[in-house]
Amino acid sequence: MSKVLLLLTGGTICMVRNAKTGALHPADMEVIRHHVPELLSSEIKVDMLPFTPLIDSSDINPENWERMARAVYDHYEEYDGFVILHGTDTMSYTGSALSFMLQNLSKPVVLTGSQLPVGVLRTDAKENLLTSIEIAAAKDEEGNAMVPEVCIYFEDCLFRANRTTKRNAEHFSAFNSYNYPALAKAGVHITYQPHLIHYSPLNSSLQLRVQTDCNVAVLKLFPGITQAVVHSLLTTDGLRGVVLETYGAGNAPSAQWLYDELKNAVKRHIIIVNKTQCNTGSVEMGRYDTSLNLMKAGVLSGYDITTEALLTKMMCLFGEYGDDTELVRQWLQKEMCGEVTIENS
Ligand code: ASP
């Protein structure tokens, strides 16, 4: 019998409505046990590990990521796979962070949640949870895990977590992976796409890397952005890394002041990575004059990575390599666990 560990962190899936305020708030793990009795009767043995208190994912922080990563690491040998119940709002950040914290995975870690609480009649919670458990337990003919990655399962799609973005606050199909196809689709059957799945090197063993450094920021460009705003962000005390959200194929205004601000920041060893504001497609520095300046200032390309993955990758790399900025720069230009497609690699 396969064994899956179900970690509960909170999110709408575990919530109930407060009769007085009308607002949803997290309950406890009994709400899941009560509304999903199938957990006991399935052919997969499911053990539950609640993180108390359960929280709305807006309150998630790197300590919570560390706790989740450690729970997987500590119970790694006992289970065939792991499912994490999590709010949808920051699930892509958590999934991305876990993919960098749990290196060389050979078992699935599937994050899921729901748009409607588990106790509501039309809820999407049951399907999401039960299919995630099935995916976490799924093996190929040789007994290896079908999807040994950190993934997000939602509605009927399984995505690589570090490729996802929450795209919809209303529809059941809340996530998308704009630059990488789904790893599996669930209908009557669950159809896996083995050629798209990331496998760790043979004979490698799981490594836990939970150090993070939160001195990172996102700078989103917009027409009319002032030097004062850019200067104030780039001279923030302790700042180490910046996700620069640019236009189109990675373009920015050609104002001399912007070039100077970026160049001076790079000189102060702040790493700046160019990430397009478009959901789909890749940064192509040098395609237009308006990105040549960024190259000259020492800004790196983020290629087709998501903001969620880039930000958490920076946090993990700065946490791990501390002051070795050169090493962080090198890793930011490499793929670690399927989070980016780098041309010619
Ligand atoms: N606010 C909730 C959360 O992220 C939303 C959800 O779970 O869908 O925890």
XYZ file of C-alpha atoms and ligand atoms in Angstrom:
354
model
C 0.000 0.000 0.000
C 1.400 3.429 -0.958
C 1.822 6.000 1.771
C 1.354 9.745 1.393
C 1.983 12.429 3.987
C -0.570 15.250 3.864
C 0.778 18.513 5.298
C -1.873 21.084 6.143
C -0.805 24.716 6.211
C -4.197 26.381 5.688
C -5.832 28.295 2.849
C -9.453 28.414 1.704
C -9.562 24.630 1.471
C -9.394 24.411 5.294
C -11.573 27.451 5.999
C -15.026 28.056 7.454
C -17.109 31.217 7.473
C -17.267 33.330 10.613
C -20.979 33.792 11.300
C -20.479 37.310 12.729
C -18.088 38.909 10.230
C -18.968 36.790 7.207
C -15.229 36.404 6.476
C -13.478 33.090 5.853
C -10.852 31.983 8.357
C -8.838 28.772 8.727
C -10.391 26.026 10.903
C -8.445 22.894 11.881
C -7.623 19.575 10.274
C -10.907 18.034 11.466
C -12.701 20.013 8.785
C -10.769 18.062 6.144
C -11.242 14.709 7.890
C -14.966 15.391 8.252
C -15.641 16.495 4.666
C -13.287 14.101 2.887
C -14.003 10.717 4.483
C -12.515 9.125 1.325
C -9.104 9.847 2.870
C -9.660 6.910 5.207
C -11.104 4.521 2.686
C -8.723 5.003 -0.237
C -6.192 2.360 -1.231
C -3.502 4.869 -0.355
C -2.629 5.340 3.305
C -2.767 9.050 4.101
C -1.260 10.449 7.287
C -1.986 14.052 8.215
C 0.449 16.550 9.648
C -1.217 19.879 10.487
C 0.849 23.011 11.033
C -0.808 24.839 13.872
C -2.312 27.295 13.578
C -3.490 26.869 10.004
C -3.042 30.168 8.187
C -4.216 32.171 5.218
C -1.387 31.981 2.690
C -1.065 35.776 2.714
C 0.718 35.192 6.036
C 3.212 32.683 4.612
C 6.872 33.580 5.080
C 10.274 31.890 4.606
C 10.094 30.313 8.092
C 6.958 28.487 6.944
C 8.790 27.342 3.805
C 11.599 26.010 5.960
C 9.092 24.167 8.136
C 7.477 22.541 5.084
C 10.819 21.610 3.528
C 12.041 20.137 6.820
C 8.846 18.119 7.238
C 9.351 16.561 3.793
C 13.033 15.947 4.517
C 12.433 14.438 7.968
C 9.730 12.036 6.722
C 11.268 11.386 3.316
C 12.002 7.672 3.777
C 8.607 6.865 5.343
C 6.398 8.042 2.464
C 6.046 7.584 -1.294
C 4.984 11.170 -1.790
C 3.824 14.371 -0.139
C 0.800 16.639 -0.568
C 0.726 20.129 0.898
C -2.591 21.911 1.439
C -1.925 25.614 0.993
C -3.799 28.805 0.204
C -3.784 29.742 -3.437
C -2.697 33.369 -2.991
C 0.996 32.618 -2.442
C 1.116 28.981 -3.520
C 3.358 29.755 -6.510
C 5.899 31.459 -4.232
C 5.895 28.523 -1.810
C 6.104 25.951 -4.599
C 9.008 27.824 -6.188
C 10.841 28.194 -2.872
C 10.402 24.497 -2.042
C 11.802 23.501 -5.432
C 15.047 25.314 -4.524
C 15.071 24.086 -0.912
C 14.540 20.411 -1.755
C 17.270 19.580 -4.239
C 17.534 16.191 -5.967
C 13.988 15.095 -5.207
C 13.052 11.578 -6.236
C 9.526 11.722 -4.778
C 6.575 14.010 -5.567
C 5.702 17.054 -3.474
C 2.289 18.248 -4.699
C 0.794 21.523 -3.508
C -2.918 22.016 -3.806
C -5.823 23.970 -2.318
C -9.181 25.186 -3.514
C -11.167 28.251 -4.463
C -14.170 27.234 -2.323
C -13.896 25.838 1.232
C -14.091 22.072 1.593
C -17.507 22.232 3.330
C -19.255 24.149 0.535
C -21.546 22.165 -1.771
C -19.877 23.141 -5.056
C -16.355 22.953 -3.664
C -13.368 22.145 -5.852
C -11.493 20.945 -2.763
C -12.263 17.244 -2.942
C -11.194 16.700 -6.526
C -8.035 18.731 -6.052
C -7.086 16.917 -2.865
C -7.905 13.362 -3.941
C -6.234 13.687 -7.344
C -3.142 15.246 -5.726
C -2.912 12.258 -3.399
C -3.171 9.890 -6.342
C -0.425 11.787 -8.180
C 1.803 11.812 -5.085
C 1.491 8.024 -4.881
C 1.801 7.294 -8.617
C 4.682 5.080 -9.758
C 5.890 3.850 -13.146
C 6.404 0.151 -14.044
C 9.827 0.182 -12.396
C 8.415 1.512 -9.150
C 9.815 5.023 -9.545
C 7.702 8.090 -8.777
C 5.906 9.373 -11.873
C 6.547 13.039 -11.021
C 9.536 13.489 -8.683
C 9.168 17.260 -8.575
C 7.571 20.039 -6.563
C 4.287 20.576 -8.430
C 0.965 22.332 -8.165
C -2.201 20.397 -8.971
C -5.297 22.512 -9.574
C -8.542 21.997 -11.477
C -7.360 19.306 -13.892
C -3.722 20.260 -14.476
C -0.453 19.332 -12.849
C 2.184 22.030 -13.287
C 5.814 22.352 -12.278
C 5.405 24.655 -9.273
C 8.275 26.984 -10.128
C 6.663 27.722 -13.510
C 3.282 28.753 -12.129
C 1.498 32.010 -11.432
C -1.881 32.493 -9.790
C -3.924 33.919 -12.632
C -7.530 33.891 -11.462
C -9.259 34.814 -8.211
C -12.622 33.572 -9.438
C -12.353 30.501 -11.647
C -11.532 27.011 -10.414
C -8.647 27.009 -12.854
C -6.621 29.392 -10.664
C -3.090 28.713 -11.939
C -1.244 28.731 -15.184
C 2.222 27.807 -16.299
C 2.675 30.213 -19.184
C 6.106 29.169 -20.360
C 6.064 25.428 -19.734
C 3.429 22.814 -20.593
C 1.457 20.876 -17.968
C 3.235 17.788 -16.614
C -0.038 15.855 -16.448
C -3.743 16.318 -17.108
C -6.503 14.634 -15.146
C -9.702 13.495 -16.809
C -11.085 9.989 -16.627
C -7.412 8.988 -16.582
C -4.412 10.931 -15.390
C -2.166 11.372 -18.420
C 1.461 12.063 -17.555
C 3.991 13.638 -19.905
C 7.264 11.936 -18.884
C 9.306 13.857 -21.488
C 8.408 17.129 -19.723
C 9.205 15.962 -16.204
C 12.409 16.970 -14.429
C 14.408 14.041 -13.031
C 17.227 14.501 -10.528
C 20.640 13.071 -11.469
C 20.857 9.295 -10.950
C 22.148 8.236 -7.531
C 21.840 11.768 -6.175
C 20.334 12.123 -2.714
C 17.907 14.673 -1.340
C 19.538 17.847 -0.092
C 17.897 20.368 2.174
C 18.841 24.038 1.601
C 16.674 26.163 3.819
C 18.711 29.318 4.380
C 17.085 32.403 2.889
C 17.871 36.092 2.699
C 14.886 38.412 2.234
C 16.863 41.483 1.127
C 15.391 41.371 -2.354
C 12.842 43.540 -4.137
C 10.723 43.831 -7.262
C 10.977 47.033 -9.289
C 8.168 47.241 -11.820
C 8.759 49.822 -14.541
C 5.902 51.943 -15.883
C 5.771 54.945 -18.200
C 6.499 57.991 -16.030
C 8.368 56.209 -13.237
C 10.516 58.773 -11.450
C 14.202 58.738 -10.635
C 13.320 59.377 -6.980
C 11.361 56.116 -6.758
C 14.040 54.073 -8.532
C 16.828 55.684 -6.513
C 15.057 55.121 -3.226
C 14.477 51.424 -3.950
C 17.993 50.750 -5.247
C 19.611 52.451 -2.238
C 17.538 50.493 0.306
C 19.750 49.459 3.212
C 20.992 45.881 2.880
C 19.433 45.320 -0.556
C 21.103 42.446 -2.424
C 18.920 41.494 -5.371
C 16.303 43.120 -7.594
C 13.801 41.641 -10.008
C 13.480 44.384 -12.635
C 10.107 43.973 -14.339
C 10.554 45.386 -17.827
C 8.453 45.693 -20.964
C 8.049 43.136 -23.748
C 11.259 41.333 -24.644
C 13.055 42.971 -21.698
C 13.015 46.655 -22.638
C 13.278 49.747 -20.439
C 13.178 53.538 -20.927
C 16.444 54.799 -22.394
C 16.746 57.724 -19.919
C 20.341 58.313 -18.870
C 19.326 58.572 -15.204
C 17.897 55.032 -15.255
C 21.082 53.654 -16.766
C 23.148 55.498 -14.114
C 20.992 54.283 -11.213
C 21.179 50.664 -12.394
C 24.892 50.809 -13.140
C 25.665 52.329 -9.735
C 23.601 49.652 -8.006
C 25.465 46.890 -9.876
C 28.747 48.540 -8.814
C 27.532 48.266 -5.210
C 27.189 44.466 -5.828
C 23.396 44.501 -6.070
C 22.307 41.837 -8.536
C 19.598 43.025 -10.927
C 17.759 40.538 -13.126
C 15.582 41.485 -16.082
C 12.153 39.848 -16.029
C 9.532 40.758 -18.603
C 6.110 41.974 -17.445
C 4.588 39.685 -20.105
C 3.393 36.322 -18.831
C 4.465 34.429 -21.917
C 7.783 34.632 -23.759
C 11.346 35.367 -22.831
C 13.635 38.318 -22.204
C 15.942 38.860 -25.157
C 18.491 41.477 -24.162
C 19.972 43.301 -27.120
C 17.024 42.713 -29.437
C 16.065 46.380 -29.124
C 18.184 49.440 -28.371
C 16.036 49.838 -25.251
C 17.536 46.737 -23.652
C 21.143 47.332 -24.756
C 21.543 49.888 -21.977
C 20.450 47.347 -19.401
C 23.128 44.938 -20.632
C 25.742 47.663 -20.490
C 24.696 48.519 -16.931
C 25.337 44.892 -15.900
C 21.714 43.728 -15.595
C 21.328 39.945 -16.057
C 18.686 38.246 -18.188
C 15.919 36.343 -16.432
C 14.938 34.632 -19.707
C 11.440 33.113 -19.290
C 11.393 32.722 -15.490
C 8.393 33.854 -13.401
C 8.722 36.639 -10.838
C 7.773 34.135 -8.113
C 10.557 31.743 -9.110
C 13.157 34.471 -9.632
C 12.470 36.142 -6.310
C 12.584 32.898 -4.316
C 15.635 31.656 -6.246
C 17.448 34.860 -5.269
C 16.349 34.506 -1.644
C 17.638 30.932 -1.500
C 20.911 31.684 -3.324
C 21.700 34.721 -1.148
C 20.804 32.624 1.900
C 23.118 29.844 0.835
C 26.083 31.707 -0.615
C 26.011 34.803 1.606
C 28.466 37.393 0.359
C 29.728 35.363 -2.596
C 27.875 37.544 -5.100
C 29.757 36.050 -8.035
C 28.456 32.567 -7.233
C 24.909 33.909 -6.901
C 25.263 35.626 -10.298
C 26.478 32.374 -11.849
C 23.579 30.314 -10.462
C 21.071 32.935 -11.571
C 22.268 32.340 -15.106
C 21.776 28.563 -14.802
C 18.775 26.299 -14.577
C 18.574 24.556 -11.197
C 15.338 22.569 -11.263
C 13.476 23.333 -14.449
C 12.540 26.892 -13.458
C 13.908 28.605 -16.589
C 14.701 27.907 -20.222
C 18.085 29.347 -21.058
C 18.870 29.663 -24.764
C 21.649 27.421 -26.029
C 21.711 25.304 -22.868
N -6.714 33.807 0.896
C -6.659 32.388 0.605
C -5.248 31.916 0.861
O -4.403 32.092 0.036
C -7.080 32.135 -0.797
C -7.147 30.671 -1.178
O -6.717 29.784 -0.505
O -7.675 30.415 -2.299
O -4.983 31.382 1.901
